[in-house]
Short mmCIF file of C-alpha atoms in Angstrom, two decimals:
data_model
loop_
_atom_site.label_atom_id
_atom_site.label_comp_id
_atom_site.label_asym_id
_atom_site.label_seq_id
_atom_site.Cartn_x
_atom_site.Cartn_y
_atom_site.Cartn_z
CA MET A 1 -0.09 -0.07 0.04
CA GLY A 2 2.91 2.52 0.88
CA LEU A 3 4.62 1.72 -2.74
CA LEU A 4 1.15 2.27 -4.32
CA ARG A 5 0.58 5.58 -2.41
CA ILE A 6 3.88 6.72 -3.65
CA MET A 7 3.18 5.67 -7.28
CA LEU A 8 -0.21 7.67 -7.29
CA GLY A 9 1.27 10.69 -5.43
CA LEU A 10 -1.02 10.27 -2.53
CA ASP A 11 2.16 10.69 -0.28
CA ARG A 12 2.32 14.35 -0.95
CA ARG A 13 0.26 17.35 -0.88
CA ARG A 14 0.21 20.71 -2.66
CA VAL A 15 1.59 23.61 -1.12
CA ALA A 16 -1.27 26.24 -0.93
CA ALA A 17 -1.43 29.66 0.29
CA ARG A 18 -2.29 29.99 4.08
CA GLU A 19 -1.50 32.42 6.93
CA GLY A 20 2.09 33.29 6.88
CA TRP A 21 2.62 31.77 3.40
CA VAL A 22 2.65 33.49 0.13
CA VAL A 23 2.23 31.10 -2.85
CA HIS A 24 1.17 32.17 -6.41
CA PRO A 25 -1.75 30.39 -7.68
CA THR A 26 -0.20 29.52 -11.04
CA SER A 27 2.71 27.52 -9.18
CA ARG A 28 2.64 23.61 -8.45
CA VAL A 29 4.74 22.57 -5.77
CA CYS A 30 3.96 19.20 -4.03
CA HIS A 31 5.23 18.27 -0.48
CA ARG A 32 5.77 14.96 1.12
CA ARG A 33 3.71 14.03 4.03
CA GLY A 34 5.60 13.96 7.40
CA GLY A 35 7.75 16.70 6.44
CA SER A 36 7.34 20.45 7.73
CA LEU A 37 7.65 24.07 6.45
CA GLY A 38 8.11 27.29 8.27
CA ALA A 39 7.69 30.33 6.35
CA VAL A 40 6.94 30.00 2.52
CA VAL A 41 7.48 32.27 -0.47
CA ILE A 42 6.70 30.77 -3.95
CA GLU A 43 6.57 33.06 -7.01
CA GLU A 44 4.64 32.42 -9.97
CA ASP A 45 4.98 29.37 -12.49
CA VAL A 46 7.09 27.04 -10.20
CA GLU A 47 6.88 23.63 -10.64
CA VAL A 48 8.06 21.28 -8.15
CA PRO A 49 6.12 17.93 -8.21
CA ASP A 50 8.09 16.01 -5.33
CA LEU A 51 9.67 18.01 -2.49
CA GLN A 52 10.66 16.28 0.87
CA ALA A 53 11.50 18.84 3.33
CA GLN A 54 11.72 20.21 7.02
CA LEU A 55 12.56 23.84 6.56
CA ARG A 56 12.54 26.89 8.67
CA SER A 57 11.68 28.72 5.55
CA LEU A 58 11.46 28.14 1.69
CA LYS A 59 11.65 30.57 -1.20
CA ILE A 60 11.42 29.70 -4.70
CA GLY A 61 11.52 32.18 -7.36
CA ARG A 62 9.42 32.77 -10.58
CA CYS A 63 9.45 29.85 -13.20
CA SER A 64 11.96 27.80 -11.42
CA TYR A 65 11.47 23.94 -11.65
CA ALA A 66 12.82 20.40 -10.50
CA GLY A 67 12.08 16.88 -11.33
CA GLU A 68 11.27 13.90 -8.97
CA ALA A 69 12.53 13.65 -5.42
CA LEU A 70 14.06 17.16 -4.36
CA LEU A 71 15.13 16.39 -0.82
CA ALA A 72 15.90 19.41 1.46
CA LEU A 73 17.30 17.56 4.56
CA GLY A 74 18.34 19.18 7.88
CA ARG A 75 15.85 20.20 10.45
CA TYR A 76 15.18 24.02 10.94
CA GLY A 77 17.31 24.75 7.96
CA GLU A 78 16.50 27.60 5.13
CA LEU A 79 16.34 27.06 1.34
CA SER A 80 16.15 29.90 -1.30
CA ILE A 81 16.01 28.86 -5.03
CA GLY A 82 16.17 32.05 -7.38
CA ARG A 83 14.34 32.68 -10.61
CA TYR A 84 14.56 30.52 -13.68
CA CYS A 85 16.36 27.71 -12.03
CA SER A 86 16.42 24.09 -13.57
CA LEU A 87 16.77 21.61 -11.13
CA GLY A 88 17.05 17.84 -12.12
CA SER A 89 15.78 14.84 -10.11
CA ARG A 90 17.15 13.19 -6.98
CA ILE A 91 18.85 16.46 -5.79
CA THR A 92 19.77 16.51 -2.11
CA LEU A 93 20.10 19.71 -0.35
CA ILE A 94 21.57 19.60 3.07
CA CYS A 95 19.96 22.77 4.54
CA GLY A 96 20.60 22.11 7.98
CA ASP A 97 21.58 19.48 10.96
CA GLY A 98 20.01 16.25 11.31
CA TYR A 99 19.66 14.14 14.29
CA HIS A 100 22.89 12.33 14.05
CA TRP A 101 25.16 14.20 16.45
CA PRO A 102 28.94 13.38 16.07
CA SER A 103 29.91 15.28 19.22
CA ARG A 104 27.88 12.80 21.35
CA ALA A 105 28.41 9.42 22.90
CA SER A 106 26.36 8.00 19.88
CA THR A 107 25.10 9.10 16.45
CA TYR A 108 22.02 7.04 16.92
CA PRO A 109 18.60 8.92 16.78
CA PHE A 110 17.11 7.26 19.76
CA PRO A 111 13.49 8.84 20.13
CA PHE A 112 12.77 8.14 16.43
CA ARG A 113 13.48 4.21 16.27
CA GLU A 114 11.86 1.34 18.31
CA PRO A 115 11.97 0.50 21.01
CA PHE A 116 12.92 4.15 22.06
CA ARG A 117 9.88 5.66 20.78
CA ASP A 118 8.49 6.62 24.15
CA LEU A 119 11.55 8.89 24.73
CA LYS A 120 10.58 12.50 24.06
CA PRO A 121 12.34 14.07 21.06
CA GLU A 122 12.37 17.66 22.63
CA ASP A 123 14.60 16.08 25.37
CA TYR A 124 17.18 14.79 23.20
CA CYS A 125 16.97 17.16 20.14
CA PRO A 126 15.69 20.67 21.23
CA GLU A 127 15.13 23.42 18.58
CA SER A 128 18.08 25.36 20.53
CA ALA A 129 20.57 22.47 19.63
CA PHE A 130 20.31 23.15 15.78
CA GLU A 131 22.30 25.79 14.24
CA ARG A 132 20.90 28.45 11.87
CA SER A 133 21.91 27.33 8.40
CA ALA A 134 20.98 27.41 4.86
CA VAL A 135 21.42 26.62 1.35
CA THR A 136 21.22 29.44 -1.37
CA ILE A 137 20.65 28.89 -5.03
CA GLY A 138 20.97 32.06 -7.15
CA HIS A 139 18.98 32.96 -10.41
CA ASP A 140 19.31 30.85 -13.64
CA VAL A 141 21.19 27.96 -12.07
CA TRP A 142 21.10 24.58 -13.67
CA ILE A 143 21.63 21.63 -11.35
CA GLY A 144 22.08 18.03 -12.96
CA HIS A 145 20.47 14.64 -11.67
CA ASP A 146 21.92 13.28 -8.48
CA ALA A 147 23.74 16.29 -7.35
CA THR A 148 24.30 17.11 -3.62
CA ILE A 149 24.62 20.67 -2.32
CA GLY A 150 26.05 20.74 1.23
CA LYS A 151 25.13 23.13 4.31
CA ASN A 152 25.74 26.79 4.03
CA VAL A 153 26.62 26.50 0.40
CA THR A 154 25.78 29.36 -1.90
CA VAL A 155 25.53 28.53 -5.64
CA GLY A 156 25.77 31.86 -7.78
CA ASP A 157 23.67 33.32 -10.39
CA GLY A 158 24.15 31.44 -13.81
CA ALA A 159 26.27 28.55 -12.42
CA ILE A 160 26.03 24.98 -13.55
CA VAL A 161 26.47 22.24 -11.26
CA ALA A 162 27.03 18.84 -13.02
CA ALA A 163 25.11 15.49 -12.69
CA SER A 164 26.46 13.64 -9.38
CA ALA A 165 28.42 16.44 -8.17
CA VAL A 166 28.97 16.96 -4.43
CA VAL A 167 29.25 20.79 -3.80
CA THR A 168 30.82 21.60 -0.47
CA ALA A 169 31.89 25.40 -1.15
CA ASP A 170 30.34 28.28 -2.51
CA VAL A 171 30.12 28.33 -6.35
CA PRO A 172 31.09 31.52 -8.42
CA PRO A 173 28.53 33.10 -10.68
CA TYR A 174 28.26 31.39 -14.13
CA ALA A 175 30.85 28.74 -13.17
CA ILE A 176 30.42 25.22 -14.13
CA VAL A 177 31.30 22.62 -11.31
CA ALA A 178 31.63 18.86 -11.36
CA GLY A 179 33.00 15.99 -9.44
CA ASN A 180 33.47 15.15 -5.64
CA PRO A 181 34.09 17.32 -4.11
CA ALA A 182 32.77 19.72 -6.92
CA ALA A 183 35.46 21.71 -8.52
CA VAL A 184 35.37 24.90 -10.88
CA LYS A 185 36.07 23.49 -14.41
CA LYS A 186 35.53 26.71 -16.31
CA LEU A 187 33.41 29.74 -16.63
CA ARG A 188 30.16 29.88 -18.96
CA HIS A 189 31.58 33.10 -20.36
CA ASP A 190 34.53 35.65 -19.88
CA GLU A 191 34.72 37.67 -17.04
CA GLU A 192 33.42 40.75 -19.11
CA THR A 193 30.57 38.89 -20.12
CA VAL A 194 29.79 37.68 -16.67
CA ALA A 195 29.96 41.34 -15.36
CA LEU A 196 27.37 42.42 -17.83
CA LEU A 197 25.10 39.69 -17.11
CA LEU A 198 25.24 40.26 -13.59
CA ARG A 199 24.64 44.06 -14.35
CA VAL A 200 21.55 43.39 -16.64
CA ARG A 201 19.98 41.14 -14.32
CA TRP A 202 17.45 39.59 -16.75
CA TRP A 203 15.55 37.41 -14.24
CA ASP A 204 14.34 40.50 -12.72
CA TRP A 205 12.44 41.74 -16.02
CA PRO A 206 9.04 41.47 -16.70
CA VAL A 207 7.85 38.37 -18.56
CA GLU A 208 6.58 40.09 -21.63
CA ARG A 209 10.18 41.86 -21.85
CA ILE A 210 12.01 38.35 -21.58
CA LYS A 211 9.47 37.20 -24.47
CA ALA A 212 10.44 40.19 -26.63
CA SER A 213 14.14 39.85 -26.22
CA ARG A 214 14.90 36.85 -28.51
CA ASP A 215 18.03 38.67 -29.84
CA LEU A 216 19.53 38.35 -26.36
CA PHE A 217 18.39 34.90 -25.55
CA THR A 218 19.73 33.47 -28.65
CA ALA A 219 23.04 35.31 -29.11
CA THR A 220 26.40 33.65 -28.12
CA GLY A 221 30.18 34.97 -28.25
CA SER A 222 30.61 38.52 -28.95
CA ARG A 223 27.12 38.86 -30.24
CA LEU A 224 25.99 38.23 -26.82
CA LYS A 225 28.54 40.57 -25.24
CA ASP A 226 27.27 43.32 -27.53
CA GLU A 227 23.65 42.58 -26.78
CA LEU A 228 24.42 43.12 -23.04
CA ALA A 229 26.74 45.97 -23.39
CA ARG A 230 23.47 47.84 -25.09
CA LEU A 231 21.48 47.00 -22.07
CA ALA A 232 23.85 47.59 -19.39
#
């Protein structure tokens, strides 16, 4: 029955606006049952069919989307995903601490496993024991399947994270990273073009302006630089 519920999507529910939450009606974000979300801001046309998370706060920007099984692990962490991000399937974002404490006598999560469920979780894992931490993903970021992003990592605007990469340090804007641990392989553009892109900030434009800017979004090389210079 559990597998059938997963296959039918009955184990998740759609995130909808409520007191303290801002969720645009054109967005569809489905959250696995058993998780928890604090403050929520979801802009328009966001598509996340399978989010599993326990977060203090969640923000997802306009038109960003993800494949199956987006895991935001760590209790009381914060997750911010910018606009126009493309996330693959089975991505793990370590946004906060879990219930395995290396500094204690044992890493075992006693109150959550039999025969110890009669113990009070708040006695073993009070909220005050969790440090404030976050994962921040900029705008126009592409993350491949099976990637992992570590705690307190910022992925800069325009970056690409290769499939199966394990990211343990901040990623510069418009960098391409791959490997375990992930390392910068190259930049998507030369430094002048990157600076222009960060100045233009096209992701803040109205949708109609983006639609009308085919010349910009189809240009490469020197022509792209010329288009950006004209706009900057």
